[in-house]
Amino acid sequence: MATGNPFLDTERRPHTDGAFHANEVGLSNRNSGILLETLRHDVTPAGLHYLLNHFDVPFVVDRRWQVEIDGRVRKPLTLALDDIERLPARTLRVTLECAGNGRAAMTPRYPSMPWVHEAVGTAEWTGTPLRHLLERAGLLDDVVEIAFLGADRGFDRGQEHTYGRSLTRDVALGEDVLAVWAMNGAPLLPQHGYPLRLIVPGWYGMASVKWLNRIEALAQPYDGFQQVSSYMYRAVPGGPTAPVSHMRVKALLVPPGIPDFYSRQRMVEAGPVELYGRAWSGAAAAIARVEVGIDGAWHQAELEAPQGKFAWRGWRFKWDAQAGEHELSCRATDANGEAQPLQPRWDSGGFGNNAVQRVRVTVR
Ligand SMILES: Nc1nc2c(c(=O)[nH]1)N[C@H]1C(S)=C(S)[C@@H](COP(=O)(O)O)O[C@H]1N2
Ligand SMILES: [Mo]
């Protein structure tokens, strides 16, 4: 009898509704979201940053880590961490969001990590522009894409693979794409990619490959599982696909008042309440406007000063809370004129849901 791959179900999992499956609960115990009240920190403390790992966190005992650069290069190289950390360093404040954020709010939903709102965080990432590594190896003229591979490996829908993603040559050579060794001024934590990861500002998180140990220059587009079979928008199951790339415009609100432990419903005292939240958009599109919805009526929020091209922006709104039941919401518009939809745009894999957040509160 044949042994080997027991995960031969290569079909997409059927969409589901209602109660969460034990596998979804298992994934949400391994991965974690930001606590919405900590959106108040300009820079998310590392332990509060959201986390998404497909497979296992590699156990890296010391700094004997190497990055191989090969494929269509003049000089294939193996670089040690010390070599990389001697290259010119930059620190960028970057908001990252998981492309699957909001998946659990789609009906029906794709069985995967059941994010609601919380797969987002902002950190100060220190590393060297990737181009310094690529220039040392020397890209050949026929290179169209660069693939980035992590040290983690597993199965998904029957296909065994190393986590890998690619960028086009132009994007990879941009000054803002970093090979990163520090988060918020400290070495990367194991779960965030220690000792080296990619950070691709403006893009959903899947592009920022953790535990980076191989870079391959390609004369044709990369066809790894996470590139071609996973992060694709599909408005209709089995229908046409479009690659997931930049973060769509979004705003989140810190739920005001105090919560009920189990339901997380809120109790707020009547009178002036300062609502606070964050807004961000990929493609380096600045946030132009945030509106706050009080029972469906929209009001302009006040924006805090921007904190750089790639980080979320704070906003606030003074609400005169009247006793009773209320629904609060928020909606951002970016400089490209993109605004958040009121209802989720359904996607087969649950990607890119930037529908407005709604928070029910009781005012007493
Ligand atoms: N090697 C590797 N890199 C990875 C992943 C992974 O599973 N393996 N997950 C990706 C996804 S989907 C996201 S959203 C971000 C999450 O980064 P964080 O856990 O540091 O927040 O890492 C990306 N990089
Ligand atoms: Mo993600």
mmCIF file of C-alpha atoms and ligand atoms in Angstrom, residues 31-32 49-56 58 96-101 115 119-121 125 148-153 162-165 183 188-189 191-193 196-199 204-212 226 231 351, ligand 1:
data_model
loop_
_atom_site.group_PDB
_atom_site.id
_atom_site.type_symbol
_atom_site.label_atom_id
_atom_site.label_comp_id
_atom_site.label_asym_id
_atom_site.label_seq_id
_atom_site.Cartn_x
_atom_site.Cartn_y
_atom_site.Cartn_z
ATOM 1 C CA ASN A 31 -2.534 32.894 15.816
ATOM 2 C CA SER A 32 -3.667 36.057 17.542
ATOM 3 C CA HIS A 49 1.163 42.785 17.318
ATOM 4 C CA TYR A 50 -1.082 40.376 15.442
ATOM 5 C CA LEU A 51 0.400 37.045 14.469
ATOM 6 C CA LEU A 52 -0.192 34.745 11.519
ATOM 7 C CA ASN A 53 1.847 31.602 10.929
ATOM 8 C CA HIS A 54 0.826 29.004 8.377
ATOM 9 C CA PHE A 55 3.040 26.195 9.626
ATOM 10 C CA ASP A 56 5.388 25.873 12.643
ATOM 11 C CA PRO A 58 11.222 27.382 13.219
ATOM 12 C CA LEU A 96 0.744 45.405 8.516
ATOM 13 C CA GLU A 97 -2.627 43.763 8.068
ATOM 14 C CA CYS A 98 -3.406 40.161 7.205
ATOM 15 C CA ALA A 99 -5.221 39.784 3.881
ATOM 16 C CA GLY A 100 -7.672 37.439 5.625
ATOM 17 C CA ASN A 101 -8.683 40.075 8.179
ATOM 18 C CA TRP A 115 -10.315 36.872 11.770
ATOM 19 C CA ALA A 119 -5.313 41.181 12.261
ATOM 20 C CA VAL A 120 -3.423 44.482 12.180
ATOM 21 C CA GLY A 121 -0.525 46.180 13.957
ATOM 22 C CA TRP A 125 11.076 47.595 11.484
ATOM 23 C CA PHE A 148 11.605 34.792 -1.102
ATOM 24 C CA LEU A 149 11.522 31.565 0.858
ATOM 25 C CA GLY A 150 11.164 31.030 4.593
ATOM 26 C CA ALA A 151 12.433 28.183 6.736
ATOM 27 C CA ASP A 152 8.920 26.914 7.471
ATOM 28 C CA ARG A 153 7.353 24.074 5.530
ATOM 29 C CA THR A 162 8.073 25.945 1.851
ATOM 30 C CA TYR A 163 6.343 29.253 2.601
ATOM 31 C CA GLY A 164 7.389 31.494 -0.252
ATOM 32 C CA ARG A 165 6.276 34.636 -2.040
ATOM 33 C CA MET A 183 11.182 45.035 15.508
ATOM 34 C CA LEU A 188 12.749 39.876 16.032
ATOM 35 C CA LEU A 189 10.746 37.540 18.266
ATOM 36 C CA GLN A 191 7.042 34.156 15.978
ATOM 37 C CA HIS A 192 7.683 37.343 13.973
ATOM 38 C CA GLY A 193 10.484 35.851 11.887
ATOM 39 C CA LEU A 196 15.461 37.761 9.443
ATOM 40 C CA ARG A 197 12.290 38.614 7.552
ATOM 41 C CA LEU A 198 11.071 40.682 4.679
ATOM 42 C CA ILE A 199 8.875 43.751 5.194
ATOM 43 C CA TYR A 204 -1.023 42.844 2.999
ATOM 44 C CA GLY A 205 1.110 40.767 5.375
ATOM 45 C CA MET A 206 1.535 37.642 3.230
ATOM 46 C CA ALA A 207 4.281 39.376 1.185
ATOM 47 C CA SER A 208 6.466 39.945 4.266
ATOM 48 C CA VAL A 209 8.127 36.507 4.370
ATOM 49 C CA LYS A 210 9.412 35.502 7.821
ATOM 50 C CA TRP A 211 12.479 33.330 8.608
ATOM 51 C CA LEU A 212 13.932 34.374 5.262
ATOM 52 C CA GLN A 226 1.309 30.846 -1.583
ATOM 53 C CA TYR A 231 -3.614 34.749 -2.105
ATOM 54 C CA PHE A 351 -9.558 38.131 1.441
HETATM 55 N N1 LIG B 1 7.703 32.257 6.377
HETATM 56 C C1 LIG B 1 6.472 32.749 6.589
HETATM 57 N N2 LIG B 1 6.275 34.063 6.401
HETATM 58 C C2 LIG B 1 5.058 34.606 6.613
HETATM 59 C C3 LIG B 1 3.964 33.810 7.008
HETATM 60 C C4 LIG B 1 4.211 32.427 7.221
HETATM 61 O O1 LIG B 1 3.316 31.655 7.589
HETATM 62 N N3 LIG B 1 5.474 31.938 6.992
HETATM 63 N N4 LIG B 1 2.729 34.378 7.156
HETATM 64 C C5 LIG B 1 2.506 35.595 6.366
HETATM 65 C C6 LIG B 1 1.248 36.261 6.651
HETATM 66 S S1 LIG B 1 -0.124 35.613 5.909
HETATM 67 C C7 LIG B 1 1.177 37.404 7.394
HETATM 68 S S2 LIG B 1 -0.295 38.204 7.577
HETATM 69 C C8 LIG B 1 2.378 37.963 8.047
HETATM 70 C C9 LIG B 1 2.154 38.100 9.533
HETATM 71 O O2 LIG B 1 3.280 38.663 10.143
HETATM 72 P P1 LIG B 1 3.338 38.730 11.735
HETATM 73 O O3 LIG B 1 2.949 37.359 12.255
HETATM 74 O O4 LIG B 1 4.727 39.128 12.084
HETATM 75 O O5 LIG B 1 2.325 39.762 12.153
HETATM 76 O O6 LIG B 1 3.522 37.149 7.857
HETATM 77 C C10 LIG B 1 3.637 36.588 6.566
HETATM 78 N N5 LIG B 1 4.922 35.930 6.428
#
